[in-house]
PDB file of C-alpha atoms in Angstrom:
ATOM      1  CA  UNK A 122      -0.018  -0.002  -0.049  1.00 48.00           C
ATOM      2  CA  UNK A 123       2.766   2.361   0.918  1.00 49.00           C
ATOM      3  CA  UNK A 124       4.747   1.308  -2.075  1.00 48.00           C
ATOM      4  CA  UNK A 125       1.752   1.893  -4.412  1.00 50.00           C
ATOM      5  CA  UNK A 126       1.172   5.270  -2.812  1.00 48.00           C
ATOM      6  CA  UNK A 127       4.780   6.307  -3.186  1.00 59.00           C
ATOM      7  CA  UNK A 128       4.756   5.277  -6.894  1.00 58.00           C
ATOM      8  CA  UNK A 129       1.579   7.214  -7.562  1.00 63.00           C
ATOM      9  CA  UNK A 130       2.943  10.234  -5.650  1.00 62.00           C
ATOM     10  CA  UNK A 131       6.210  10.065  -7.624  1.00 56.00           C
ATOM     11  CA  UNK A 132       4.354   9.907 -10.945  1.00 62.00           C
ATOM     12  CA  UNK A 133       2.235  12.872  -9.928  1.00 59.00           C
ATOM     13  CA  UNK A 134       5.295  14.857  -8.972  1.00 59.00           C
ATOM     14  CA  UNK A 135       6.961  14.097 -12.269  1.00 57.00           C
ATOM     15  CA  UNK A 136       3.828  15.181 -14.166  1.00 58.00           C
ATOM     16  CA  UNK A 137       3.596  18.392 -12.120  1.00 59.00           C
ATOM     17  CA  UNK A 138       7.265  19.214 -12.632  1.00 53.00           C
ATOM     18  CA  UNK A 139       6.889  18.566 -16.369  1.00 58.00           C
ATOM     19  CA  UNK A 140       3.873  20.762 -16.533  1.00 54.00           C
ATOM     20  CA  UNK A 141       5.646  23.594 -14.682  1.00 54.00           C
ATOM     21  CA  UNK A 142       8.680  23.358 -16.963  1.00 54.00           C
ATOM     22  CA  UNK A 143       6.403  23.407 -19.996  1.00 53.00           C
ATOM     23  CA  UNK A 144       4.415  26.372 -18.645  1.00 45.00           C
ATOM     24  CA  UNK A 145       7.597  28.346 -17.918  1.00 51.00           C
ATOM     25  CA  UNK A 146       8.916  27.616 -21.425  1.00 50.00           C
ATOM     26  CA  UNK A 147       5.724  28.908 -22.955  1.00 45.00           C
ATOM     27  CA  UNK A 148       5.434  32.026 -20.809  1.00 45.00           C
ATOM     28  CA  UNK A 149       9.100  32.890 -21.277  1.00 48.00           C
ATOM     29  CA  UNK A 150       9.034  32.427 -25.037  1.00 49.00           C
ATOM     30  CA  UNK A 151       8.190  35.485 -27.180  1.00 49.00           C
ATOM     31  CA  UNK A 152       6.515  34.707 -30.527  1.00 51.00           C
ATOM     32  CA  UNK A 153       6.947  36.786 -33.689  1.00 55.00           C
ATOM     33  CA  UNK A 154       3.582  38.422 -33.028  1.00 53.00           C
ATOM     34  CA  UNK A 155       4.733  39.395 -29.561  1.00 50.00           C
ATOM     35  CA  UNK A 156       7.916  40.958 -31.007  1.00 58.00           C
ATOM     36  CA  UNK A 157       5.908  42.963 -33.464  1.00 60.00           C
ATOM     37  CA  UNK A 158       3.487  44.180 -30.811  1.00 54.00           C
ATOM     38  CA  UNK A 159       6.370  45.265 -28.604  1.00 50.00           C
ATOM     39  CA  UNK A 160       8.038  47.110 -31.457  1.00 63.00           C
ATOM     40  CA  UNK A 161       4.797  48.863 -32.313  1.00 58.00           C
ATOM     41  CA  UNK A 162       4.414  49.939 -28.670  1.00 53.00           C
ATOM     42  CA  UNK A 163       7.974  51.248 -28.565  1.00 59.00           C
ATOM     43  CA  UNK A 164       7.380  53.127 -31.829  1.00 63.00           C
ATOM     44  CA  UNK A 165       4.232  54.815 -30.526  1.00 58.00           C
ATOM     45  CA  UNK A 166       6.078  55.790 -27.328  1.00 58.00           C
ATOM     46  CA  UNK A 167       8.883  57.399 -29.337  1.00 65.00           C
ATOM     47  CA  UNK A 168       6.443  59.271 -31.579  1.00 59.00           C
ATOM     48  CA  UNK A 169       4.544  60.503 -28.547  1.00 54.00           C
ATOM     49  CA  UNK A 170       7.759  61.693 -26.933  1.00 56.00           C
ATOM     50  CA  UNK A 171       8.804  63.507 -30.171  1.00 58.00           C
ATOM     51  CA  UNK A 172       5.418  65.248 -30.422  1.00 51.00           C
ATOM     52  CA  UNK A 173       5.661  66.341 -26.788  1.00 48.00           C
ATOM     53  CA  UNK A 174       9.108  67.701 -27.414  1.00 48.00           C
ATOM     54  CA  UNK A 175       7.931  69.593 -30.553  1.00 45.00           C
ATOM     55  CA  UNK A 176       4.970  71.104 -28.596  1.00 44.00           C
ATOM     56  CA  UNK A 177       7.301  72.233 -25.850  1.00 41.00           C
ATOM     57  CA  UNK A 178       9.433  74.234 -28.378  1.00 39.00           C
ATOM     58  CA  UNK A 179       6.499  75.828 -30.228  1.00 37.00           C
ATOM     59  CA  UNK A 180       4.414  78.902 -29.429  1.00 34.00           C
ATOM     60  CA  UNK A 181       6.333  81.752 -27.917  1.00 30.00           C
ATOM     61  CA  UNK A 182       9.523  79.819 -27.382  1.00 29.00           C
ATOM     62  CA  UNK A 183      12.166  80.169 -30.128  1.00 27.00           C
ATOM     63  CA  UNK A 184      15.280  78.028 -30.176  1.00 30.00           C
ATOM     64  CA  UNK A 185      18.335  80.178 -30.590  1.00 30.00           C
ATOM     65  CA  UNK A 186      21.690  78.808 -31.786  1.00 33.00           C
ATOM     66  CA  UNK A 187      24.165  78.123 -28.968  1.00 33.00           C
ATOM     67  CA  UNK A 188      27.228  80.252 -29.238  1.00 33.00           C
ATOM     68  CA  UNK A 189      29.670  77.417 -28.337  1.00 35.00           C
ATOM     69  CA  UNK A 190      28.215  74.709 -30.637  1.00 38.00           C
ATOM     70  CA  UNK A 191      25.842  76.145 -33.129  1.00 40.00           C
ATOM     71  CA  UNK A 192      26.969  79.578 -34.373  1.00 42.00           C
ATOM     72  CA  UNK A 193      24.462  81.649 -36.227  1.00 38.00           C
ATOM     73  CA  UNK A 194      25.179  81.414 -39.991  1.00 39.00           C
ATOM     74  CA  UNK A 195      26.213  84.713 -41.470  1.00 43.00           C
ATOM     75  CA  UNK A 196      23.584  86.394 -43.666  1.00 43.00           C
ATOM     76  CA  UNK A 197      24.358  86.545 -47.378  1.00 46.00           C
ATOM     77  CA  UNK A 198      25.226  89.952 -48.725  1.00 44.00           C
ATOM     78  CA  UNK A 199      22.196  91.643 -50.256  1.00 45.00           C
ATOM     79  CA  UNK A 200      22.175  91.757 -53.992  1.00 45.00           C
ATOM     80  CA  UNK A 201      22.100  95.193 -55.627  1.00 46.00           C
ATOM     81  CA  UNK A 202      19.485  95.171 -58.319  1.00 53.00           C
ATOM     82  CA  UNK A 203      17.764  97.805 -60.432  1.00 64.00           C
ATOM     83  CA  UNK A 204      19.023 101.081 -61.838  1.00 80.00           C
ATOM     84  CA  UNK A 205      21.506 103.206 -59.970  1.00 89.00           C
ATOM     85  CA  UNK A 206      20.568 106.354 -58.089  1.00 91.00           C
ATOM     86  CA  UNK A 207      22.037 108.548 -60.830  1.00 94.00           C
ATOM     87  CA  UNK A 208      20.154 106.608 -63.536  1.00 94.00           C
ATOM     88  CA  UNK A 209      16.828 107.065 -61.708  1.00 94.00           C
ATOM     89  CA  UNK A 210      17.426 110.753 -61.207  1.00 96.00           C
ATOM     90  CA  UNK A 211      18.422 111.380 -64.834  1.00 96.00           C
ATOM     91  CA  UNK A 212      15.357 109.401 -66.007  1.00 95.00           C
ATOM     92  CA  UNK A 213      13.043 111.668 -63.964  1.00 96.00           C
ATOM     93  CA  UNK A 214      11.384 114.139 -66.327  1.00 95.00           C
ATOM     94  CA  UNK A 215      11.964 117.821 -65.587  1.00 94.00           C
ATOM     95  CA  UNK A 216      11.374 121.114 -67.376  1.00 92.00           C
ATOM     96  CA  UNK A 217      14.514 122.760 -65.902  1.00 95.00           C
ATOM     97  CA  UNK A 218      17.873 120.865 -66.054  1.00 96.00           C
ATOM     98  CA  UNK A 219      18.835 122.652 -62.848  1.00 97.00           C
ATOM     99  CA  UNK A 220      16.377 120.335 -61.031  1.00 98.00           C
ATOM    100  CA  UNK A 221      18.326 117.221 -62.157  1.00 98.00           C
ATOM    101  CA  UNK A 222      21.584 118.855 -61.165  1.00 98.00           C
ATOM    102  CA  UNK A 223      20.207 119.687 -57.739  1.00 98.00           C
ATOM    103  CA  UNK A 224      18.824 116.174 -57.210  1.00 98.00           C
ATOM    104  CA  UNK A 225      22.256 114.748 -58.133  1.00 98.00           C
ATOM    105  CA  UNK A 226      23.922 117.038 -55.617  1.00 98.00           C
ATOM    106  CA  UNK A 227      21.553 115.745 -52.948  1.00 97.00           C
ATOM    107  CA  UNK A 228      22.157 112.095 -53.977  1.00 97.00           C
ATOM    108  CA  UNK A 229      25.932 112.651 -53.691  1.00 96.00           C
ATOM    109  CA  UNK A 230      25.356 112.937 -49.900  1.00 96.00           C
ATOM    110  CA  UNK A 231      22.293 110.714 -49.697  1.00 95.00           C
ATOM    111  CA  UNK A 232      22.436 107.845 -52.332  1.00 94.00           C
ATOM    112  CA  UNK A 233      19.013 106.597 -51.133  1.00 92.00           C
ATOM    113  CA  UNK A 234      17.263 109.549 -52.857  1.00 95.00           C
ATOM    114  CA  UNK A 235      14.705 108.414 -55.384  1.00 96.00           C
ATOM    115  CA  UNK A 236      12.532 110.990 -57.095  1.00 96.00           C
ATOM    116  CA  UNK A 237       9.435 108.822 -57.429  1.00 95.00           C
ATOM    117  CA  UNK A 238       9.643 107.566 -53.754  1.00 95.00           C
ATOM    118  CA  UNK A 239      10.162 111.121 -52.594  1.00 97.00           C
ATOM    119  CA  UNK A 240       7.076 112.379 -54.466  1.00 96.00           C
ATOM    120  CA  UNK A 241       4.950 109.552 -53.062  1.00 96.00           C
ATOM    121  CA  UNK A 242       5.966 110.509 -49.494  1.00 96.00           C
ATOM    122  CA  UNK A 243       5.517 114.283 -50.186  1.00 97.00           C
ATOM    123  CA  UNK A 244       2.017 113.536 -51.501  1.00 97.00           C
ATOM    124  CA  UNK A 245       1.037 111.772 -48.287  1.00 97.00           C
ATOM    125  CA  UNK A 246       2.516 114.593 -46.229  1.00 97.00           C
ATOM    126  CA  UNK A 247       0.604 117.180 -48.345  1.00 98.00           C
ATOM    127  CA  UNK A 248      -2.739 115.419 -47.700  1.00 97.00           C
ATOM    128  CA  UNK A 249      -2.000 114.999 -43.999  1.00 97.00           C
ATOM    129  CA  UNK A 250      -0.978 118.657 -43.510  1.00 97.00           C
ATOM    130  CA  UNK A 251      -3.945 120.085 -45.518  1.00 97.00           C
ATOM    131  CA  UNK A 252      -6.356 117.951 -43.565  1.00 97.00           C
ATOM    132  CA  UNK A 253      -4.774 118.688 -40.174  1.00 97.00           C
ATOM    133  CA  UNK A 254      -4.864 122.454 -40.847  1.00 97.00           C
ATOM    134  CA  UNK A 255      -8.551 122.348 -41.736  1.00 96.00           C
ATOM    135  CA  UNK A 256      -9.288 120.421 -38.527  1.00 96.00           C
ATOM    136  CA  UNK A 257      -7.135 122.640 -36.386  1.00 97.00           C
ATOM    137  CA  UNK A 258      -5.011 119.625 -35.401  1.00 97.00           C
ATOM    138  CA  UNK A 259      -1.827 121.228 -34.068  1.00 97.00           C
ATOM    139  CA  UNK A 260      -0.380 117.966 -32.850  1.00 96.00           C
ATOM    140  CA  UNK A 261      -0.786 116.408 -36.278  1.00 95.00           C
ATOM    141  CA  UNK A 262       1.175 119.321 -37.775  1.00 97.00           C
ATOM    142  CA  UNK A 263       4.045 119.598 -35.377  1.00 94.00           C
ATOM    143  CA  UNK A 264       6.313 116.781 -36.609  1.00 92.00           C
ATOM    144  CA  UNK A 265       5.758 117.633 -40.303  1.00 96.00           C
ATOM    145  CA  UNK A 266       6.531 121.357 -40.296  1.00 97.00           C
ATOM    146  CA  UNK A 267       9.545 123.454 -39.790  1.00 97.00           C
ATOM    147  CA  UNK A 268       9.357 125.945 -36.971  1.00 96.00           C
ATOM    148  CA  UNK A 269       8.422 129.026 -39.035  1.00 97.00           C
ATOM    149  CA  UNK A 270       5.724 127.226 -41.034  1.00 97.00           C
ATOM    150  CA  UNK A 271       4.357 125.653 -37.879  1.00 98.00           C
ATOM    151  CA  UNK A 272       4.118 129.067 -36.173  1.00 97.00           C
ATOM    152  CA  UNK A 273       2.347 130.492 -39.195  1.00 97.00           C
ATOM    153  CA  UNK A 274      -0.162 127.614 -39.390  1.00 97.00           C
ATOM    154  CA  UNK A 275      -0.939 127.635 -35.679  1.00 97.00           C
ATOM    155  CA  UNK A 276      -1.437 131.427 -35.696  1.00 98.00           C
ATOM    156  CA  UNK A 277      -3.919 131.078 -38.544  1.00 97.00           C
ATOM    157  CA  UNK A 278      -5.727 128.304 -36.700  1.00 97.00           C
ATOM    158  CA  UNK A 279      -5.908 130.449 -33.518  1.00 98.00           C
ATOM    159  CA  UNK A 280      -7.270 133.431 -35.458  1.00 97.00           C
ATOM    160  CA  UNK A 281      -9.919 131.250 -37.042  1.00 97.00           C
ATOM    161  CA  UNK A 282     -10.897 129.838 -33.698  1.00 97.00           C
ATOM    162  CA  UNK A 283     -11.088 133.322 -32.138  1.00 97.00           C
ATOM    163  CA  UNK A 284     -13.623 134.295 -34.870  1.00 96.00           C
ATOM    164  CA  UNK A 285     -15.633 131.163 -34.175  1.00 97.00           C
ATOM    165  CA  UNK A 286     -15.081 129.890 -37.719  1.00 97.00           C
ATOM    166  CA  UNK A 287     -14.630 126.264 -38.842  1.00 96.00           C
ATOM    167  CA  UNK A 288     -13.559 124.644 -42.068  1.00 96.00           C
ATOM    168  CA  UNK A 289     -15.462 121.714 -43.555  1.00 96.00           C
ATOM    169  CA  UNK A 290     -13.204 120.010 -46.006  1.00 95.00           C
ATOM    170  CA  UNK A 291     -12.943 116.839 -48.016  1.00 95.00           C
ATOM    171  CA  UNK A 292      -9.603 115.944 -49.656  1.00 95.00           C
ATOM    172  CA  UNK A 293     -10.504 114.389 -53.028  1.00 96.00           C
ATOM    173  CA  UNK A 294      -6.970 113.683 -54.286  1.00 96.00           C
ATOM    174  CA  UNK A 295      -3.831 114.878 -55.962  1.00 97.00           C
ATOM    175  CA  UNK A 296      -4.093 115.314 -59.743  1.00 96.00           C
ATOM    176  CA  UNK A 297      -0.426 116.103 -60.270  1.00 97.00           C
ATOM    177  CA  UNK A 298       2.842 116.416 -58.365  1.00 97.00           C
ATOM    178  CA  UNK A 299       6.212 117.384 -59.779  1.00 97.00           C
ATOM    179  CA  UNK A 300       9.598 118.486 -58.447  1.00 98.00           C
ATOM    180  CA  UNK A 301      10.291 122.016 -59.611  1.00 97.00           C
ATOM    181  CA  UNK A 302      13.372 122.922 -57.485  1.00 98.00           C
ATOM    182  CA  UNK A 303      16.187 121.004 -55.827  1.00 98.00           C
ATOM    183  CA  UNK A 304      19.418 121.990 -54.088  1.00 98.00           C
ATOM    184  CA  UNK A 305      21.690 121.330 -51.152  1.00 97.00           C
ATOM    185  CA  UNK A 306      23.309 124.039 -49.064  1.00 97.00           C
ATOM    186  CA  UNK A 307      25.596 123.428 -46.089  1.00 96.00           C
ATOM    187  CA  UNK A 308      24.458 119.822 -45.931  1.00 97.00           C
ATOM    188  CA  UNK A 309      20.750 120.693 -45.932  1.00 98.00           C
ATOM    189  CA  UNK A 310      18.702 119.357 -48.816  1.00 98.00           C
ATOM    190  CA  UNK A 311      15.710 121.319 -50.154  1.00 98.00           C
ATOM    191  CA  UNK A 312      13.195 120.067 -52.702  1.00 98.00           C
ATOM    192  CA  UNK A 313      10.171 122.117 -53.952  1.00 98.00           C
ATOM    193  CA  UNK A 314       7.102 120.291 -55.279  1.00 98.00           C
ATOM    194  CA  UNK A 315       4.192 121.717 -57.200  1.00 98.00           C
ATOM    195  CA  UNK A 316       0.926 120.103 -56.167  1.00 98.00           C
ATOM    196  CA  UNK A 317      -2.345 120.292 -58.083  1.00 97.00           C
ATOM    197  CA  UNK A 318      -4.997 118.835 -55.825  1.00 97.00           C
ATOM    198  CA  UNK A 319      -8.811 118.594 -55.693  1.00 97.00           C
ATOM    199  CA  UNK A 320     -10.655 119.797 -52.611  1.00 96.00           C
ATOM    200  CA  UNK A 321     -14.158 120.369 -51.450  1.00 97.00           C
ATOM    201  CA  UNK A 322     -13.836 123.068 -48.875  1.00 96.00           C
ATOM    202  CA  UNK A 323     -16.038 125.722 -47.194  1.00 96.00           C
ATOM    203  CA  UNK A 324     -15.542 128.076 -44.205  1.00 96.00           C
ATOM    204  CA  UNK A 325     -18.416 128.329 -41.775  1.00 96.00           C
ATOM    205  CA  UNK A 326     -18.902 131.300 -39.400  1.00 95.00           C
ATOM    206  CA  UNK A 327     -20.108 131.011 -35.861  1.00 94.00           C
ATOM    207  CA  UNK A 328     -23.701 131.548 -37.062  1.00 94.00           C
ATOM    208  CA  UNK A 329     -23.380 128.462 -39.258  1.00 94.00           C
ATOM    209  CA  UNK A 330     -23.301 130.403 -42.565  1.00 95.00           C
ATOM    210  CA  UNK A 331     -20.937 129.545 -45.415  1.00 95.00           C
ATOM    211  CA  UNK A 332     -18.659 132.614 -45.839  1.00 95.00           C
ATOM    212  CA  UNK A 333     -16.075 131.107 -48.209  1.00 95.00           C
ATOM    213  CA  UNK A 334     -15.800 128.161 -50.496  1.00 94.00           C
ATOM    214  CA  UNK A 335     -18.551 125.732 -51.616  1.00 94.00           C
ATOM    215  CA  UNK A 336     -19.509 122.555 -49.827  1.00 92.00           C
ATOM    216  CA  UNK A 337     -20.786 121.032 -53.022  1.00 93.00           C
ATOM    217  CA  UNK A 338     -18.095 121.866 -55.548  1.00 96.00           C
ATOM    218  CA  UNK A 339     -14.749 120.330 -56.234  1.00 96.00           C
ATOM    219  CA  UNK A 340     -11.991 122.969 -56.611  1.00 96.00           C
ATOM    220  CA  UNK A 341      -8.538 122.649 -58.101  1.00 96.00           C
ATOM    221  CA  UNK A 342      -5.870 124.011 -55.722  1.00 96.00           C
ATOM    222  CA  UNK A 343      -2.229 124.583 -56.773  1.00 97.00           C
ATOM    223  CA  UNK A 344       0.544 124.893 -54.110  1.00 97.00           C
ATOM    224  CA  UNK A 345       4.275 124.925 -54.189  1.00 98.00           C
ATOM    225  CA  UNK A 346       5.715 123.481 -51.069  1.00 98.00           C
ATOM    226  CA  UNK A 347       9.421 123.172 -50.192  1.00 98.00           C
ATOM    227  CA  UNK A 348      10.544 120.249 -48.030  1.00 98.00           C
ATOM    228  CA  UNK A 349      13.862 120.186 -46.247  1.00 98.00           C
ATOM    229  CA  UNK A 350      16.108 117.618 -44.526  1.00 97.00           C
ATOM    230  CA  UNK A 351      19.577 117.670 -42.958  1.00 97.00           C
ATOM    231  CA  UNK A 352      21.858 115.199 -44.736  1.00 97.00           C
ATOM    232  CA  UNK A 353      25.180 116.611 -43.662  1.00 96.00           C
ATOM    233  CA  UNK A 354      26.221 113.617 -41.503  1.00 96.00           C
ATOM    234  CA  UNK A 355      25.484 109.920 -41.191  1.00 94.00           C
ATOM    235  CA  UNK A 356      23.623 110.606 -37.926  1.00 95.00           C
ATOM    236  CA  UNK A 357      21.506 113.270 -39.611  1.00 95.00           C
ATOM    237  CA  UNK A 358      20.762 110.966 -42.542  1.00 95.00           C
ATOM    238  CA  UNK A 359      19.472 108.308 -40.137  1.00 94.00           C
ATOM    239  CA  UNK A 360      16.318 110.495 -39.771  1.00 93.00           C
ATOM    240  CA  UNK A 361      14.507 109.927 -43.037  1.00 92.00           C
ATOM    241  CA  UNK A 362      11.815 112.558 -42.428  1.00 94.00           C
ATOM    242  CA  UNK A 363      11.454 115.684 -44.577  1.00 97.00           C
ATOM    243  CA  UNK A 364       9.702 118.776 -43.121  1.00 97.00           C
ATOM    244  CA  UNK A 365       7.765 121.451 -44.818  1.00 98.00           C
ATOM    245  CA  UNK A 366       9.746 124.691 -44.539  1.00 98.00           C
ATOM    246  CA  UNK A 367       8.109 127.038 -47.022  1.00 98.00           C
ATOM    247  CA  UNK A 368       4.887 127.441 -48.959  1.00 96.00           C
ATOM    248  CA  UNK A 369       4.078 129.740 -51.861  1.00 92.00           C
ATOM    249  CA  UNK A 370       1.395 130.345 -54.439  1.00 82.00           C
ATOM    250  CA  UNK A 371       2.260 129.694 -58.065  1.00 80.00           C
ATOM    251  CA  UNK A 372       3.244 132.714 -60.220  1.00 68.00           C
TER     252      UNK A 372
END
């Protein structure tokens, strides 16, 4: 009985050990499908980490090159294209050759001078100044006018206000603008421009009556304005603004 029991027990133990060994071999063995699943999981983890890193460097954060390892590449020298300053000036149509000579004298100190660009800026200044004067906007005039012209404009505004008069004005546009004089003296450039503009303008007294102009009629207005700018030194030329220094009626 004991011998039979021991034999059965031994057989059971052998079967159990064999089962355990088989189970361990199965659990410890990784199939091709398992390898592929693991690789896919690692790939997703790497992609998630890369997206998180990309998000952390986006938005308001800008990666700057490190001075010790990643020096900033030098910018390529700008290419000079288009006609030269002298060519542009000589191509600008004038009635008086002295205008071309004066523009060339200015360009000798300030090579950035371009007649067409200058006229575009002068046109914008003309509209701003005419509109600011009509509105009585002294602040809008201050940075665009030389001292003498500013004093004259503000005196006229003050006189108009003292009489209780206002100006109702609509700036229609500039029909024509041309450079009629140009020179440089003691490092100060001066360029005179003849403007032909279209305005709708009327002056109203304190009783509300129109005393000058016509609120329904477009009128052609011709002005000759002289703009000036110091170009004597590099520091002076760093200020690109021209100021109105003289006004006159056409002859």
